[in-house]
Coordinates of C-alpha atoms in Angstrom, one line a residue:
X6 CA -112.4 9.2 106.0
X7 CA -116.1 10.3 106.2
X8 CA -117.7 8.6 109.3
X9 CA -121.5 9.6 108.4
X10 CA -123.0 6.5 107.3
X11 CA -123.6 7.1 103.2
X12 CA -126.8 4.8 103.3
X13 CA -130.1 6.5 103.2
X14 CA -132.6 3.9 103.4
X15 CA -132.9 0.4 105.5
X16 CA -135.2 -2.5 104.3
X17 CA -137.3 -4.2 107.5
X18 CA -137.4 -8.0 106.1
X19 CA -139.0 -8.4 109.2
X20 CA -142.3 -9.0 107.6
X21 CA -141.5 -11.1 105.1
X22 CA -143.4 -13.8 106.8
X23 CA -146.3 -11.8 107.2
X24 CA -147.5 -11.0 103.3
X25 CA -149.7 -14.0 104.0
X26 CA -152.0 -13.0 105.9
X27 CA -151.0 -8.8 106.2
X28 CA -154.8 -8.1 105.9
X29 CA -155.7 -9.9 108.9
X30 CA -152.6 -8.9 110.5
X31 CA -153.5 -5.4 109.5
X32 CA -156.9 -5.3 110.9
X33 CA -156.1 -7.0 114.6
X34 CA -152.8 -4.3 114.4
X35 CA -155.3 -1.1 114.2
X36 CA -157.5 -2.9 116.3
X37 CA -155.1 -3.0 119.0
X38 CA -153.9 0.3 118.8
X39 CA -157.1 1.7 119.1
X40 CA -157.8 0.1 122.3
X41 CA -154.9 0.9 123.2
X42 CA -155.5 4.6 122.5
X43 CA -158.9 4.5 123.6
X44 CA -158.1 3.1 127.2
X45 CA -155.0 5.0 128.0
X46 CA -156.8 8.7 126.3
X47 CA -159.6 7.7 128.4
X48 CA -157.8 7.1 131.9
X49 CA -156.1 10.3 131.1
X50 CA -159.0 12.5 130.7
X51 CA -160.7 10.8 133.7
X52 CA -157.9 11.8 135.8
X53 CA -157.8 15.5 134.9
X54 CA -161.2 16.1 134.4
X55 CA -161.9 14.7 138.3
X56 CA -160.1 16.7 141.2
X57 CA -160.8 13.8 143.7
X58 CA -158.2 12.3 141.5
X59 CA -155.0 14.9 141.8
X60 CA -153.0 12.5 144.2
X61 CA -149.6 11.0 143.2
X62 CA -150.4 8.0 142.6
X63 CA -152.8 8.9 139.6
X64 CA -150.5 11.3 138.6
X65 CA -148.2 8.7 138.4
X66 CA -151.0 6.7 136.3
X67 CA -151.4 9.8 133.9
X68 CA -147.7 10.1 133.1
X69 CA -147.4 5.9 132.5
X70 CA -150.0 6.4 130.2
X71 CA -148.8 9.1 128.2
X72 CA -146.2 7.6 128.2
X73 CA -147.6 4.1 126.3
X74 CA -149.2 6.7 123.9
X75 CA -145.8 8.0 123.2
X76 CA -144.4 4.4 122.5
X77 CA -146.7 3.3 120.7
X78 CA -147.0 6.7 118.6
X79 CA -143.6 5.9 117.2
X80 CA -144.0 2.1 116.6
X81 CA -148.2 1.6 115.6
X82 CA -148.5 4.5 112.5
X83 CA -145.3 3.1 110.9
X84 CA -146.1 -0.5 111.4
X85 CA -150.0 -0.5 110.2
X86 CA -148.7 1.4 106.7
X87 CA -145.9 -1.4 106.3
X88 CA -148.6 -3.9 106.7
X89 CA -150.2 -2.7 103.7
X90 CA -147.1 -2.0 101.6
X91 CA -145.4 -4.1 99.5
X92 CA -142.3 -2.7 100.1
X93 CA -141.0 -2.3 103.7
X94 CA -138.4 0.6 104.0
X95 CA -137.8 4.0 106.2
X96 CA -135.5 6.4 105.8
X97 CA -132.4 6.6 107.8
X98 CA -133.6 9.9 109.4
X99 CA -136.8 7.9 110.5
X100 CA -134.7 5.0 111.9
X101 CA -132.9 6.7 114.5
X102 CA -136.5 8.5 115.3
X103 CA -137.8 5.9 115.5
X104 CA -135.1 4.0 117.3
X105 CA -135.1 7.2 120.1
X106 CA -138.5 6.9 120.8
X107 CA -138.8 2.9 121.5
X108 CA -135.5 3.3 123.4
X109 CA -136.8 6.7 125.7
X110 CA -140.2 4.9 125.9
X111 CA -138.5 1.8 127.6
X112 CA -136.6 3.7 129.9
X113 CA -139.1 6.2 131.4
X114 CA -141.5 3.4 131.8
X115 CA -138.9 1.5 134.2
X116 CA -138.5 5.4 135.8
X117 CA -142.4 6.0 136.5
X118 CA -142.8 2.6 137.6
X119 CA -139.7 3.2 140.3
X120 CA -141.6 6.4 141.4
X121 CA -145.1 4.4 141.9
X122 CA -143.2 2.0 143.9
X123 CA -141.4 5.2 145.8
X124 CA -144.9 6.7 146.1
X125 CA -146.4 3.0 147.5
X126 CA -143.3 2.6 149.8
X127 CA -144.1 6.5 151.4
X128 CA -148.0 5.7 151.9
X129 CA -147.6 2.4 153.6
X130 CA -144.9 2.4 155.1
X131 CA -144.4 6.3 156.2
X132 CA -148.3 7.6 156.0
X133 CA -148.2 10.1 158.5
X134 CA -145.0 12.1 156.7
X135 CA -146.8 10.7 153.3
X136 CA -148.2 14.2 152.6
X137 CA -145.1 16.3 153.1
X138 CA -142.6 13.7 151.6
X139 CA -144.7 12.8 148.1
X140 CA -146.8 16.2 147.1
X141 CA -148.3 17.0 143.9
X142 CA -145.8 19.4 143.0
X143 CA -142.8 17.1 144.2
X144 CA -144.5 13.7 142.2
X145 CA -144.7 16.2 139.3
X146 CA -140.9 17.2 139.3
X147 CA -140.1 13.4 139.9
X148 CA -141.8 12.4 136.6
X149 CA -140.5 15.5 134.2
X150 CA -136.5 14.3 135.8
X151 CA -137.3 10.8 134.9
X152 CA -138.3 11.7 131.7
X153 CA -136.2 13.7 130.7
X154 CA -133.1 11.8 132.2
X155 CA -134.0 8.4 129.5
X156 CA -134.5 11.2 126.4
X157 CA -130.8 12.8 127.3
X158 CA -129.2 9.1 127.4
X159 CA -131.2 8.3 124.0
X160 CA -130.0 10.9 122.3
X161 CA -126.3 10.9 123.2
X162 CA -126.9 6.6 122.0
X163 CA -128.6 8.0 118.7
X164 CA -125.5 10.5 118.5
X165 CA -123.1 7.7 119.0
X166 CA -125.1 5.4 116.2
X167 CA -125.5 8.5 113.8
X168 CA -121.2 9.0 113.8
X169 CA -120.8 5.5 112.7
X170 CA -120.3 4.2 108.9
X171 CA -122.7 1.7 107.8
X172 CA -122.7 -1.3 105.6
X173 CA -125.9 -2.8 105.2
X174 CA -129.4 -1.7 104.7
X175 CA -131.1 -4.5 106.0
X176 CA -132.7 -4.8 109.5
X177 CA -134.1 -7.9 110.1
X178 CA -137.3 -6.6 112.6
X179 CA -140.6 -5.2 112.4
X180 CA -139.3 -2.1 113.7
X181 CA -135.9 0.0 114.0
X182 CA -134.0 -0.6 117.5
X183 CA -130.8 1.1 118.0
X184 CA -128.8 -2.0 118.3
X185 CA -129.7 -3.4 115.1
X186 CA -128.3 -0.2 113.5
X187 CA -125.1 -0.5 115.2
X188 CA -124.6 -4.0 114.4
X189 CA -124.5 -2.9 110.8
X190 CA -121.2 -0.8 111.2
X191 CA -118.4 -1.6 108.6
X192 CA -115.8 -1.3 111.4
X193 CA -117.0 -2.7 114.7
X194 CA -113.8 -1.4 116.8
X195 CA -115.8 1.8 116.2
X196 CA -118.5 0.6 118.4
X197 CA -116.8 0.4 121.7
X198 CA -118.3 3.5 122.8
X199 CA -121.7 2.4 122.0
X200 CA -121.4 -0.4 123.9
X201 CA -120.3 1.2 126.7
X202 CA -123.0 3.9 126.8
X203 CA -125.7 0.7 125.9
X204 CA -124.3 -0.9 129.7
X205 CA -124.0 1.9 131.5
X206 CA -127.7 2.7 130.8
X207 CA -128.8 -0.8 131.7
X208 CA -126.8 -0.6 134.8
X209 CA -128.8 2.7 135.3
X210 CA -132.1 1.0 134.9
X211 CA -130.8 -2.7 136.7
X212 CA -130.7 0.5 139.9
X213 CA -134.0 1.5 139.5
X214 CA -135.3 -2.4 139.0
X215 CA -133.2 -3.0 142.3
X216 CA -134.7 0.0 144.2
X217 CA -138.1 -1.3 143.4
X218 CA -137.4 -4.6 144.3
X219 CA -135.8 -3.2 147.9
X220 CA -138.9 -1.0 147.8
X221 CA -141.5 -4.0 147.9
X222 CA -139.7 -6.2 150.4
X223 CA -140.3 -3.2 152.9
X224 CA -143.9 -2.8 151.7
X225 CA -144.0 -6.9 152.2
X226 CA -142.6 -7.1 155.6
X227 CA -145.0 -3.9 156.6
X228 CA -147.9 -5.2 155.2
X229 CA -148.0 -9.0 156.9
X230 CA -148.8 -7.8 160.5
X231 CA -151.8 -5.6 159.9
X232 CA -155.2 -6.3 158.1
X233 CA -155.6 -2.5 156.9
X234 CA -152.0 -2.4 155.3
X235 CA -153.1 -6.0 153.7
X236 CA -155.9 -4.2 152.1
X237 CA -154.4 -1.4 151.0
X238 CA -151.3 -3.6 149.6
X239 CA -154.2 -5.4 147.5
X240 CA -155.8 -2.1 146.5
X241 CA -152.9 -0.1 145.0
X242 CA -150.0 -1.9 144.9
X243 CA -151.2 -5.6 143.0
X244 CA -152.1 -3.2 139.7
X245 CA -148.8 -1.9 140.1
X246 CA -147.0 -5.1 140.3
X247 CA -148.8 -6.6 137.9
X248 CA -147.8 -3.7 135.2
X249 CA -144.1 -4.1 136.4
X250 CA -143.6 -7.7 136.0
X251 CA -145.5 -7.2 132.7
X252 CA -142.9 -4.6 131.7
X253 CA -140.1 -6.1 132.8
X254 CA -140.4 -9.8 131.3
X255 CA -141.4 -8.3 127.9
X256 CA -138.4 -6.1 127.5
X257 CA -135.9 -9.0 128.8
X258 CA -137.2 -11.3 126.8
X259 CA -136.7 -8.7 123.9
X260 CA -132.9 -8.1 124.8
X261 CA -132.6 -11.3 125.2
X262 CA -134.1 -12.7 121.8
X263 CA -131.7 -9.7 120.2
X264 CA -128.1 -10.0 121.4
X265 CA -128.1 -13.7 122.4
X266 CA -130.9 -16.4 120.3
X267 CA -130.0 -18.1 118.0
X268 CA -131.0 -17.4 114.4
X269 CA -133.0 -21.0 114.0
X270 CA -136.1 -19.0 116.5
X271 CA -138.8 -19.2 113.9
X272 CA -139.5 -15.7 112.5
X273 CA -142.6 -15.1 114.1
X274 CA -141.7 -15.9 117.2
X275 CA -139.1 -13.4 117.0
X276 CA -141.2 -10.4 115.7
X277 CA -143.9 -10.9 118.6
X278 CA -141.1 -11.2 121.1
X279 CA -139.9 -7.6 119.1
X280 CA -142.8 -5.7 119.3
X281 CA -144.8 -7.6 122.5
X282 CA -143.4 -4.6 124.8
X283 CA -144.9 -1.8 122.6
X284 CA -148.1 -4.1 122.8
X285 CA -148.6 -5.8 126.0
X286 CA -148.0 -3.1 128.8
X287 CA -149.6 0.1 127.1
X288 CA -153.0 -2.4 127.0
X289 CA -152.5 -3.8 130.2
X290 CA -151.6 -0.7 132.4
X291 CA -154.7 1.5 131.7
X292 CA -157.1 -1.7 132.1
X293 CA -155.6 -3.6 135.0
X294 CA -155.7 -0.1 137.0
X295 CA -159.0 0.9 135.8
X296 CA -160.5 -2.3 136.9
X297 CA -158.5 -2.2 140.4
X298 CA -158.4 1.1 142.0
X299 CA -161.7 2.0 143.7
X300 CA -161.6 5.9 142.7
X301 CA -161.4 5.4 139.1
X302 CA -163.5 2.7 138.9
X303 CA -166.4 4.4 140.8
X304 CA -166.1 7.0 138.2
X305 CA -165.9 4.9 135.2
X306 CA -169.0 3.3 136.5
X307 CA -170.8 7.2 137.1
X308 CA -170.0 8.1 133.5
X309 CA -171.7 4.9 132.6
X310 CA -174.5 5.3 134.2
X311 CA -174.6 8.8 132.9
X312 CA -174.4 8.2 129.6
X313 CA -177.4 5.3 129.7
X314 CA -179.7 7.9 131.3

């Protein structure tokens, strides 16, 4: 029996309850997604462009933000056009990109934020060996591993989804998430394996969200006894706590609404719930750090300044 799935198209009723009002909907879409381009571009280019700048932790910054442009790359373009069309398809080719990119994005996020708490951990808690143990070349091998460790564990998912036979076309989201797709499989004994890979990987990531939880408690308990560490703890590491519990609450709310609500959740609340991950963080992340940390702020206000003269 052929297992390649024969179907060639899926049909996102998603947005059925949107035709209503899809031009405003449009318009506050690409609205958002040119903020969120414009922040995250901008934080990017101010961190290259400024040597003052080349420390982990902005590093760090500059790789969470590429990777929200990433994310959002594979969800916005897609989206905005479906807005506007009356008929809301994608090919079964784009579904599984589509599907690898959300998934990967999701994943190095919780990776990059585990090496910002790493990197917070080292310069509070260890600042004298801070240098030696966290280096620009080292936080630069960290990032590329924890990228590239999420893409490997997407594709063999997207390989495990790709084997399977489908029966239906129809995904009801605003987007395609590989889940959905498996749920769709004519034989679901066939889907073992993808379950099994799907837990192992948020086993992986319940690690890293358990490393950064042992990660703050030092950070904590070395931060209460001295003024200077208080500061710093308010300086760096709020911005970074507030983009993790952002994160984090988004996407369990998301695998939450998907495996276990039940089907009488209005509609809408169930595509903002879908998408509020792709939206909420890549906004958040570049502005809540762009307002917090002194370096880039000073700068932001310099090109400001600059520019009026």
């Amino acid at each position: 029996m052929n297992n390649v799935s024969v179907i060639s198209m899926f049909f996102l009723s998603g947005f059925n309850d949107t035709n209503a009002h899809r031009t405003t909907f449009f318009f506050l879409s690409l609205l958002c997604y040119c903020l969120i381009i414009l922040a995250n571009v901008s934080l990017i280019v101010i961190i290259i462009m400024d040597n003052a700048l080349h420390e982990p932790m902005y590093i760090l910054l500059c790789a969470i933000c590429m990777n929200g442009l990433y994310g959002t790359a594979g969800f916005f373009p897609k989206f905005l056009w479906d807005l506007l069309s009356p008929v809301h398809v994608i090919s079964y080719a784009g579904c599984l990109l589509q599907s690898h990119i959300v998934f990967s994005f999701a994943c190095c996020d919780v990776s990059i934020l585990a090496v910002m708490a790493y990197d917070r951990y080292l310069a509070i808690c260890h600042p004298l060996d801070y240098h030696t143990l966290m280096s620009k070349q080292k936080v630069i091998k960290l990032a590329c591993i924890f990228w590239l460790t999420p893409v490997c564990l997407v594709v063999v998912s997207i390989f495990l989804t790709y084997r399977l036979k489908l029966c239906g076309s129809y995904i009801n989201r605003l987007l395609c998430v590989n889940w959905t797709m498996v749920s769709l499989a004519c034989f679901p004994s066939e889907t073992v394996i993808n379950g099994v890979i799907s837990y192992l990987t948020i086993t992986l990531y319940g690690f890293h969200g358990l490393f950064l939880v042992w990660s703050y408690i030092f950070i904590v308990k070395r931060c209460a006894g001295s003024i200077e560490n208080r500061a710093k703890f308010m300086q760096t590491c709020v911005p970074h706590l507030v983009s993790l519990f952002t994160f984090i609450v988004t996407v369990l709310i998301d695998i939450t609404f998907m495996r276990l609500v039940s089907k009488d959740i209005p509609e809408a609340l169930k595509n903002f719930v879908a998408i509020e991950f792709l939206v909420i963080p890549p906004i958040i992340n570049p502005l809540i750090y762009g307002f917090k940390l002194t370096k880039i702020r000073n700068r932001i206000i310099r090109l400001i300044a600059r520019e009026n003269k």
